[in-house]
CSV table of C-alpha atoms in Angstrom, one decimal:
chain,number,residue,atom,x,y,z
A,1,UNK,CA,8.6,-18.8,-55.2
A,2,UNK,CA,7.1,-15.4,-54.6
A,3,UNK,CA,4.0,-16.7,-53.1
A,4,UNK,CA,5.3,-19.4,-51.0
A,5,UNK,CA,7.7,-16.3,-49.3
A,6,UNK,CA,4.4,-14.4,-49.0
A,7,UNK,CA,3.0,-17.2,-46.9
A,8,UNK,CA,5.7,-17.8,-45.0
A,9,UNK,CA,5.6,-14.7,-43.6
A,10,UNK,CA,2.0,-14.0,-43.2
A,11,UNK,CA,2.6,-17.4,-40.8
A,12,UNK,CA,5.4,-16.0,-39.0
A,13,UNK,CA,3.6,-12.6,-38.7
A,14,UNK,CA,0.5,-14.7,-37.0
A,15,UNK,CA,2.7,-16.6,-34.8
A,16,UNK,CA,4.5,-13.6,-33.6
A,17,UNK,CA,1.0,-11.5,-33.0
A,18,UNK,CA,-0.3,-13.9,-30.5
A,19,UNK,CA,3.0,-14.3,-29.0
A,20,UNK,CA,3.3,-10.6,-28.4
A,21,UNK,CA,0.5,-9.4,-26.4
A,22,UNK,CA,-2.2,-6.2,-27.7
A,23,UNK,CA,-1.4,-3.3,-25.8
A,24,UNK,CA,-4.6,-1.6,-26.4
A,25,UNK,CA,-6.7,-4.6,-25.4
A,26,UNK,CA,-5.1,-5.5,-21.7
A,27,UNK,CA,-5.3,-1.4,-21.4
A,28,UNK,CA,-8.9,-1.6,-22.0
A,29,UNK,CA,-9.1,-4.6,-19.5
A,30,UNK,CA,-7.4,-3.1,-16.9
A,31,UNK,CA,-9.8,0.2,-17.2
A,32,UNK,CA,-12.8,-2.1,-16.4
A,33,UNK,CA,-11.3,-3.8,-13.6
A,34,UNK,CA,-10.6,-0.5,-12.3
A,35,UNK,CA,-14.2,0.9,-12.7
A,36,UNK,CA,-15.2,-2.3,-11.4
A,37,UNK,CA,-13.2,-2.5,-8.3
A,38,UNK,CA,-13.7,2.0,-7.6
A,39,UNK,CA,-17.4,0.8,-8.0
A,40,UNK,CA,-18.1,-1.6,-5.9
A,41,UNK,CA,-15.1,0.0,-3.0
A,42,UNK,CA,-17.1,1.4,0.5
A,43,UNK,CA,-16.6,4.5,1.7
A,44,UNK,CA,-13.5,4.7,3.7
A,45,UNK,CA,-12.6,7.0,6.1
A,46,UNK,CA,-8.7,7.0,5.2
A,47,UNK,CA,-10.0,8.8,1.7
A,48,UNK,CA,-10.7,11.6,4.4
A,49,UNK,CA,-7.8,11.1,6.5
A,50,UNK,CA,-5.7,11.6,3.6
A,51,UNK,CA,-7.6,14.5,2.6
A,52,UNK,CA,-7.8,16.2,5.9
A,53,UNK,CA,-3.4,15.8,5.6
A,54,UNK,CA,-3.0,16.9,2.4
A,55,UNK,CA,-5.0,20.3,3.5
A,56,UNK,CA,-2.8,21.0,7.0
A,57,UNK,CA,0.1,20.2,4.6
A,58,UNK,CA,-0.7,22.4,2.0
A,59,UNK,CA,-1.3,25.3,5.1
A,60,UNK,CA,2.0,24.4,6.3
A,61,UNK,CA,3.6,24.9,3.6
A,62,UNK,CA,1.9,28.2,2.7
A,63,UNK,CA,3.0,29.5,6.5
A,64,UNK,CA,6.5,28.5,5.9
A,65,UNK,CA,6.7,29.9,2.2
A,66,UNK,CA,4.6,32.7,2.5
A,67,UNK,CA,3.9,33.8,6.3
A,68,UNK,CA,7.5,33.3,7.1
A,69,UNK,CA,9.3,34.8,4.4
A,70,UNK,CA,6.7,37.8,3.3
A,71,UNK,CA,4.1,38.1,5.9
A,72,UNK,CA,6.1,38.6,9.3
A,73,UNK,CA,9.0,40.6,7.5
A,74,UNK,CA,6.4,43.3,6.0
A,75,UNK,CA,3.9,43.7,9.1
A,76,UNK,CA,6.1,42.3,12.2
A,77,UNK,CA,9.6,44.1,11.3
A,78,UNK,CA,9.7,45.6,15.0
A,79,UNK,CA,8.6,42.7,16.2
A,80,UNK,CA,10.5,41.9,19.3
A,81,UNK,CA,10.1,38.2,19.8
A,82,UNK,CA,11.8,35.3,17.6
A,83,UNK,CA,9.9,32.5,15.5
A,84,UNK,CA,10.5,29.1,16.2
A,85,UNK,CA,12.7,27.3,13.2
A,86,UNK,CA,11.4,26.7,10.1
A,87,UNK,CA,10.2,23.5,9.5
A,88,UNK,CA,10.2,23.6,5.9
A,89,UNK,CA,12.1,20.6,5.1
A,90,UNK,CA,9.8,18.2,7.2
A,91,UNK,CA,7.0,19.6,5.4
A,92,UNK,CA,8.0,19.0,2.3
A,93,UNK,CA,9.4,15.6,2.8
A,94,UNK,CA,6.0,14.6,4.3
A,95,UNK,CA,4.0,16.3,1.5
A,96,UNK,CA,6.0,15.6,-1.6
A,97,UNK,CA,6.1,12.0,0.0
A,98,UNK,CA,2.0,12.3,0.2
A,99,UNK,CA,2.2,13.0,-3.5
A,100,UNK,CA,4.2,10.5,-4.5
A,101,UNK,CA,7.0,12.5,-4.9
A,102,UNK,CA,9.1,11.7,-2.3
A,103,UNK,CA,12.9,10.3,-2.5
């Protein structure tokens, strides 16, 4: 009886491993379809577009946080004319939005 209950499952346990699919495997895949695909890709000018963005938006944000807030209060106290608004909340939406961490 004991054997025929070990056989059964060793069946079911075959029939459920190529039902389920090997994580490991299609992870593996999909790393050599990747290489594959960043391989063979051209050089595209949008790789320096967003490159070029991500640098004035890091500067941007830098001014706002640092220039702003530190910079002009320390050096520019008597300083008689106003700054435009902060734009901080643009900025951020644009760069957290670059990063994919945008809502």
């Amino acid at each position: 009886m004991w054997p025929l209950l070990g056989k059964l499952l060793d069946g079911a346990a075959g029939r459920l491993a190529r039902v389920l699919p090997d994580r490991g495997r299609q992870n593996e895949a999909q790393s050599r379809v990747n290489e594959v695909e960043a391989g063979g890709a051209p050089a595209s000018r949008l790789r320096l577009w967003r490159s070029f963005l991500g640098w004035i938006l890091s500067l941007l944000f830098a001014w706002e946080v640092v220039g702003r807030l530190i910079v002009i209060p320390l050096f520019f106290a008597g300083w008689e004319r106003s700054l435009p608004p902060s734009a901080l909340n643009q900025i951020m939406t644009l760069l957290l939005g670059m990063l994919g961490l945008g809502f």
